[in-house]
CSV table of C-alpha atoms in Angstrom, one decimal:
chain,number,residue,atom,x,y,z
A,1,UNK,CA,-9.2,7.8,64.2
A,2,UNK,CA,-7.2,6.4,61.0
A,3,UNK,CA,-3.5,7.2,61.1
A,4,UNK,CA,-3.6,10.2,58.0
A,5,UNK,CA,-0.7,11.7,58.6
A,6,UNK,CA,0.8,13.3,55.8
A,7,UNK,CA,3.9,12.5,53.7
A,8,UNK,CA,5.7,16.0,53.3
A,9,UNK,CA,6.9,17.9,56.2
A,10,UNK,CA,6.5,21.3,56.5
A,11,UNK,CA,9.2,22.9,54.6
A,12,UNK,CA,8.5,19.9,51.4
A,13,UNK,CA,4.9,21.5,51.5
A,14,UNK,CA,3.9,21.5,47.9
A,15,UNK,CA,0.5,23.3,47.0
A,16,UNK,CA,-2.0,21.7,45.3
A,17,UNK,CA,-5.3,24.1,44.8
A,18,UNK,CA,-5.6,27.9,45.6
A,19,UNK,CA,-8.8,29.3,46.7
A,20,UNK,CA,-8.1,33.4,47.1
A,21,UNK,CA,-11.2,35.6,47.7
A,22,UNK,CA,-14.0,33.0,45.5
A,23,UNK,CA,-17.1,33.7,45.4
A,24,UNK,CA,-19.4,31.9,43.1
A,25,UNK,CA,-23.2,32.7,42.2
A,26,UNK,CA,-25.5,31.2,39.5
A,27,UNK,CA,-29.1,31.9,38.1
A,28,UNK,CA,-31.6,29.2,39.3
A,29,UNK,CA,-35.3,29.0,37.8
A,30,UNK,CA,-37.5,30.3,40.5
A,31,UNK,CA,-41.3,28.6,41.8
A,32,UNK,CA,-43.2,31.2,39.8
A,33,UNK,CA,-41.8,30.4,36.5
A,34,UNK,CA,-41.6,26.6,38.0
A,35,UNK,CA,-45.5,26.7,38.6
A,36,UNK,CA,-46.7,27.5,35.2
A,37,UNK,CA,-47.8,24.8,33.2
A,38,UNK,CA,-49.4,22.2,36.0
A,39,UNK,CA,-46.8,19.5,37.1
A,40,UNK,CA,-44.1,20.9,35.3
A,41,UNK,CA,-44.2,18.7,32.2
A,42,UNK,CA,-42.4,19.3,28.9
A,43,UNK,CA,-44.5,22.5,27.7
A,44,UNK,CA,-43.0,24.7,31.3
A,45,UNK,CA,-39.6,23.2,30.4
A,46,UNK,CA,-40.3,24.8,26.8
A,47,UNK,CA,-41.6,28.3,28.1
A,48,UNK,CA,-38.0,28.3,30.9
A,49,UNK,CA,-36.2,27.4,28.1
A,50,UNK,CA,-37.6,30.3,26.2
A,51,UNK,CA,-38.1,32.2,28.8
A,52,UNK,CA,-33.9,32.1,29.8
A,53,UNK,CA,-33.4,33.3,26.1
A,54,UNK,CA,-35.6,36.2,26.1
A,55,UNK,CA,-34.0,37.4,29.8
A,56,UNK,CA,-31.4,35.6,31.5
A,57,UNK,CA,-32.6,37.1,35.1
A,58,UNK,CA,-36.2,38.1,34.1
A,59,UNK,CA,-39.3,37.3,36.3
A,60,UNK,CA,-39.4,34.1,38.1
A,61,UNK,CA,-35.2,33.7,38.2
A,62,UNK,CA,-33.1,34.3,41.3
A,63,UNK,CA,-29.4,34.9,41.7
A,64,UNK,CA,-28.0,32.2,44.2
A,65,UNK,CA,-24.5,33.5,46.1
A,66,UNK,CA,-23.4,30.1,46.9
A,67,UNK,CA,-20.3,30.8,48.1
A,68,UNK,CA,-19.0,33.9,49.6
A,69,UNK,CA,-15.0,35.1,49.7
A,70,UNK,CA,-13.5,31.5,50.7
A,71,UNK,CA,-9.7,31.6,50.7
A,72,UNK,CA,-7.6,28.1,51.1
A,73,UNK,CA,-4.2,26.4,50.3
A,74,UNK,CA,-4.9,22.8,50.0
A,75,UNK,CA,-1.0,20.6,49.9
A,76,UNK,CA,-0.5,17.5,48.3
A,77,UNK,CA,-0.9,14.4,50.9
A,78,UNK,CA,-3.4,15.8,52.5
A,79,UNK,CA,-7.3,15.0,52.6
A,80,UNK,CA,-9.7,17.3,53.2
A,81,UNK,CA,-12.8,17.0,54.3
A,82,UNK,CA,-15.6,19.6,53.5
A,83,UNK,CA,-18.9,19.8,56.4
A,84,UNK,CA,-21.6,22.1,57.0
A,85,UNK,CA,-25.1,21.8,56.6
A,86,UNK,CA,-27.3,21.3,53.3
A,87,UNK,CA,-26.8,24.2,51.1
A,88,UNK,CA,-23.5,25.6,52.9
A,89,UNK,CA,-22.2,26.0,49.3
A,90,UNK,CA,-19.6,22.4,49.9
A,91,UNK,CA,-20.7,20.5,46.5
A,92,UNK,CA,-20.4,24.4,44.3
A,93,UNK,CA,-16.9,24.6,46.0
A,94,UNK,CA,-16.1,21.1,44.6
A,95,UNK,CA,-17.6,22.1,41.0
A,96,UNK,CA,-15.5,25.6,40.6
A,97,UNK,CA,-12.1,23.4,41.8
A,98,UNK,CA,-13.3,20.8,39.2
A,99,UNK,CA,-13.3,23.8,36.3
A,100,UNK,CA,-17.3,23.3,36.4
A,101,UNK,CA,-18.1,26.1,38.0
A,102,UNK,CA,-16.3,29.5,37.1
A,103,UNK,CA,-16.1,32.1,39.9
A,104,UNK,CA,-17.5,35.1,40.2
A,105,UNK,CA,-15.0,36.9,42.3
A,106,UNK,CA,-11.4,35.5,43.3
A,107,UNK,CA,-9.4,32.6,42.0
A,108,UNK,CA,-8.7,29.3,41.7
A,109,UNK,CA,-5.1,28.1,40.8
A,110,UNK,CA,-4.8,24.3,40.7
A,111,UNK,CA,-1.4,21.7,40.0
A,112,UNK,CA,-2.7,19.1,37.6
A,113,UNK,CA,-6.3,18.7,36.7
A,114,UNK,CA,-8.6,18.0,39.6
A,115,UNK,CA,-11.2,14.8,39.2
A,116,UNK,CA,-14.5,15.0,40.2
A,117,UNK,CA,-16.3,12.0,41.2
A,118,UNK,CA,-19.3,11.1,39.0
A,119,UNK,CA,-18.3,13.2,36.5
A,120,UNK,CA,-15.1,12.2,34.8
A,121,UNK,CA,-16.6,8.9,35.2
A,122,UNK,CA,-19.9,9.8,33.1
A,123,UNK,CA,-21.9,6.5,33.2
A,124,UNK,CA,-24.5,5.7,30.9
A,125,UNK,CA,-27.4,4.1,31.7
A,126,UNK,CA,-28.5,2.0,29.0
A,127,UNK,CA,-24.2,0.3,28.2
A,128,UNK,CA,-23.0,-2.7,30.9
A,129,UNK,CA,-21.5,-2.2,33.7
A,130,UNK,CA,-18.4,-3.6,32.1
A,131,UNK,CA,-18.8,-1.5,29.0
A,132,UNK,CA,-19.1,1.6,31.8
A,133,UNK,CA,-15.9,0.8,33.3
A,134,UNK,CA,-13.8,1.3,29.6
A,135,UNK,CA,-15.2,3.9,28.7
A,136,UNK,CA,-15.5,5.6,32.6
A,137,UNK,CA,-11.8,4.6,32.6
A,138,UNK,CA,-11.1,6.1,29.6
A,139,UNK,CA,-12.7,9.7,31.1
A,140,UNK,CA,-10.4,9.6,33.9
A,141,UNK,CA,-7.4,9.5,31.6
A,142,UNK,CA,-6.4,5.7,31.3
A,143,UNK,CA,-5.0,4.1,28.2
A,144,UNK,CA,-7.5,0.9,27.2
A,145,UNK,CA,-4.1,-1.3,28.2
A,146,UNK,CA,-4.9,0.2,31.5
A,147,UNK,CA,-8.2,-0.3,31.4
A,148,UNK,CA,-8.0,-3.8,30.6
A,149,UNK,CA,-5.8,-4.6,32.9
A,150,UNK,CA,-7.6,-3.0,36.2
A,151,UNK,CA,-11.0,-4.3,35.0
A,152,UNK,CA,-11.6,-7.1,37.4
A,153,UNK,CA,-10.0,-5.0,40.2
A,154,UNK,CA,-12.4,-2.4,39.4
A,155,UNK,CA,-15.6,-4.5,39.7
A,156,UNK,CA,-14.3,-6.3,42.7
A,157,UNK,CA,-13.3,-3.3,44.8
A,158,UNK,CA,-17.3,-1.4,43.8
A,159,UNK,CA,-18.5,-5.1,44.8
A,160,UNK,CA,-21.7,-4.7,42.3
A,161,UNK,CA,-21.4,-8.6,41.1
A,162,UNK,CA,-21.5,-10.0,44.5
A,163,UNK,CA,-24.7,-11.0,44.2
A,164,UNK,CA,-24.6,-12.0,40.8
A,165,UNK,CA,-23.2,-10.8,37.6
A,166,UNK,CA,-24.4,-7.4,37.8
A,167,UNK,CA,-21.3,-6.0,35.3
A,168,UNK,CA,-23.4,-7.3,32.3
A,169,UNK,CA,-26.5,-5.7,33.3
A,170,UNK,CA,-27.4,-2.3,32.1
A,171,UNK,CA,-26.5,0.5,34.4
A,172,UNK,CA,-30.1,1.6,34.8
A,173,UNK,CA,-31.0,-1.5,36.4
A,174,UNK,CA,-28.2,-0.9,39.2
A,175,UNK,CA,-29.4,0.6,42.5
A,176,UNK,CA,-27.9,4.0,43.3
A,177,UNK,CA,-25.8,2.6,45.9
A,178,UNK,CA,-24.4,0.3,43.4
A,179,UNK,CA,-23.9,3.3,40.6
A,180,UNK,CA,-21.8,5.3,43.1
A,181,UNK,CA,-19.7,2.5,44.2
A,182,UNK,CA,-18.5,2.0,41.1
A,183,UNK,CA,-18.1,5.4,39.8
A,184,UNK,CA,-15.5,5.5,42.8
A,185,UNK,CA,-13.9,2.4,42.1
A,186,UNK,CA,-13.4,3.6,38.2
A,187,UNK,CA,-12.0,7.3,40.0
A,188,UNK,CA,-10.3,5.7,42.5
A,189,UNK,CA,-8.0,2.7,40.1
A,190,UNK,CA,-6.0,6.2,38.7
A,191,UNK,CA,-4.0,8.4,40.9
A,192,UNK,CA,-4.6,11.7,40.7
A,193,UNK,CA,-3.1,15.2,41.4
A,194,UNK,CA,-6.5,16.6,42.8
A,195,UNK,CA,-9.5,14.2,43.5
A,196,UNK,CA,-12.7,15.6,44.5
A,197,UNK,CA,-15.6,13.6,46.3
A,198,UNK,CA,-19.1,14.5,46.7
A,199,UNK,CA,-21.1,11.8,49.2
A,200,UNK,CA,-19.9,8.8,47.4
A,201,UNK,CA,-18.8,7.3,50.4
A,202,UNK,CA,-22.2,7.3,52.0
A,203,UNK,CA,-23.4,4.6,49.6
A,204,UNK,CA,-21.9,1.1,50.5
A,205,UNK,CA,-21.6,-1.0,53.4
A,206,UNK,CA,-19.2,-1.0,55.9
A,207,UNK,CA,-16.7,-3.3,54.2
A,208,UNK,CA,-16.8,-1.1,51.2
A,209,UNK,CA,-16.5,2.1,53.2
A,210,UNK,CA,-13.3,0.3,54.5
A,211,UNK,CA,-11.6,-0.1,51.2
A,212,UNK,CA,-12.7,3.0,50.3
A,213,UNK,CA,-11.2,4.9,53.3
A,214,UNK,CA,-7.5,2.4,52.6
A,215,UNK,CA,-8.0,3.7,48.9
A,216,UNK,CA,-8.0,7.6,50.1
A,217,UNK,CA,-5.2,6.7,52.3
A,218,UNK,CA,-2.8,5.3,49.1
A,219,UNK,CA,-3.8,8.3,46.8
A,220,UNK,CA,-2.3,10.5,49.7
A,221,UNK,CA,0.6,8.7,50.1
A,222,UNK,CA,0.9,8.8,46.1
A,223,UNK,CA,1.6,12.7,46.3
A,224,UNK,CA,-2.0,13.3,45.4
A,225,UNK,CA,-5.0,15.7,47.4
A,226,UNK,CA,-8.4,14.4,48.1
A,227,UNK,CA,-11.4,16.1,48.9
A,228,UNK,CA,-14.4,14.6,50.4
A,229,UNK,CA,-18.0,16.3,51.2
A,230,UNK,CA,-19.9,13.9,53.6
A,231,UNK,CA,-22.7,14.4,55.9
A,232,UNK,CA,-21.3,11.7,57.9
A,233,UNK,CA,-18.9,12.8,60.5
A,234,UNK,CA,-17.4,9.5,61.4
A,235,UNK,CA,-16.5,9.0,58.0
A,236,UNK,CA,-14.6,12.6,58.0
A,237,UNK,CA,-12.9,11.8,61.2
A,238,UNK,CA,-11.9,8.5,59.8
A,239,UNK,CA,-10.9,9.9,56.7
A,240,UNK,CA,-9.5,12.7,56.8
A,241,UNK,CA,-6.9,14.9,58.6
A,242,UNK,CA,-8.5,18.1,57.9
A,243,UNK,CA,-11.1,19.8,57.2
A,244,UNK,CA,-13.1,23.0,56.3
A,245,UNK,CA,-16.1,23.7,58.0
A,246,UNK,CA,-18.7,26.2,55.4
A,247,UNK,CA,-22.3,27.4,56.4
A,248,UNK,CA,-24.3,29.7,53.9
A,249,UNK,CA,-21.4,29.8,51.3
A,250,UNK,CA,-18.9,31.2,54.2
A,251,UNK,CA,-15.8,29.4,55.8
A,252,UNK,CA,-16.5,29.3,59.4
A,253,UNK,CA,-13.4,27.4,60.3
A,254,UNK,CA,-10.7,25.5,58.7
A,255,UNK,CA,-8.2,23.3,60.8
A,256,UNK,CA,-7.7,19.4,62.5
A,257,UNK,CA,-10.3,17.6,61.2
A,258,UNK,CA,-11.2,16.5,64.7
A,259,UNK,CA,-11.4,20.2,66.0
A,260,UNK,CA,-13.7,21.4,63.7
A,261,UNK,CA,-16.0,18.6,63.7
A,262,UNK,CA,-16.2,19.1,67.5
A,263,UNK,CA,-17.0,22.4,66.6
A,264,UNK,CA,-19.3,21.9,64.2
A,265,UNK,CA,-21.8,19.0,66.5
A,266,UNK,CA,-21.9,22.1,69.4
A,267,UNK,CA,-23.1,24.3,66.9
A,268,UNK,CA,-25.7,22.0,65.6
A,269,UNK,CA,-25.9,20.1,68.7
């Protein structure tokens, strides 16, 4: 396991993000309304659009309770890592820390603004991959000085160009891998109070995952808080000291990060 250990003892604790008593629901289009019109072309987008302005929760919407009376201090050094299986409510938890998401029920007190991955760093499809990184870096808060001056850092820690020059290539012809790699190295040339990652590690090889996991590491030590959501548990253990462990929108367990995995693969197991 990587050495995470944090920077702050005990009594220099400083807290980051407050969860107290969230709950967070949202209104999804259901199959019935999702069914009319064939394949779902443009004229059944039409009638849901229509349809969400003549009754928010009319037939063929549901109410989704994603996540359900979660309570958490999260400290600054610290990286947390977020498990449970698919719709345990662990990417909506990231979106109401980012601000994206506005609970239901509770709060959420945060120091500094929290990043999330992908979306301060909104990339476009048809600009470069250089022209992505200014204007991604400019998202995250960096002056173009900055920008400038991290750019080749940037597109040699996401790797894209190292099989050819890929950073003047539109972004749509970039694999997904590729997209997410660099999305994280745009996030991760800033430090940040609160930075908030959904699966981006997954993407690149193990080299990459590497840097990625010494990146984490210096944001910690840097007085920041990171978040990660992975399906991969090696990469939580590697990553992260702690972690929270959610299953249909509830926290099941929250502690060492090697103690509630272990937890988690009997349950599953």
């Amino acid at each position: 396991m990587a050495e995470n250990s944090t920077p702050h003892s005990p009594s220099e604790r400083v807290p980051t993000v407050v969860v107290d008593g969230v709950h967070v629901t949202y209104t999804v289009q259901g199959a019935a309304t999702a069914g009319k019109g064939g394949r779902g072309g443009a004229a059944s987008a039409l009638g849901r659009v229509l349809a969400r302005g003549r009754a928010a929760a009319g037939p063929g919407t549901r109410t989704v309770h994603a996540v359900k009376g979660v309570s958490f201090a999260a400290y600054r050094g610290e990286a947390i890592g977020l498990i449970g299986s698919n719709g345990s409510g662990k990417s909506t938890l990231l979106k109401a820390v980012a601000g994206l998401l506005p609970p239901s029920r509770g709060r959420i007190y945060t120091q500094g603004q929290p990043s999330l991955l992908g979306v301060n760093a909104a990339l476009m499809g048809d600009l470069t991959g250089e022209r992505n990184v200014v204007l991604g870096g400019l998202a995250m808060g960096m002056t173009r000085e900055e920008v400038r001056d991290r750019y080749q850092e940037i597109v040699e820690f996401s790797g894209i160009n190292e099989k050819g020059d890929f950073s003047s290539l539109p972004m749509r012809t970039y694999s997904s891998g590729m997209g997410a790699r660099l999305r994280f190295s745009i996030a991760a040339a800033k430090s940040h109070d609160v930075l908030l990652i959904d699966e981006a590690l997954a993407t690149g090889d193990a080299a990459f995952r590497r840097r990625s996991q010494e990146r984490i590491n210096a944001l910690r030590a840097e007085a920041g808080t990171v978040f990660l959501v992975s399906h991969s548990n090696s990469t939580i253990r590697e990553t992260c000291d702690r972690a929270i462990w959610l299953e249909a929108g509830r926290m099941l367990m929250d502690g060492p990060a090697a103690e509630v995995i272990k937890a988690y693969e009997r349950h599953t197991g």
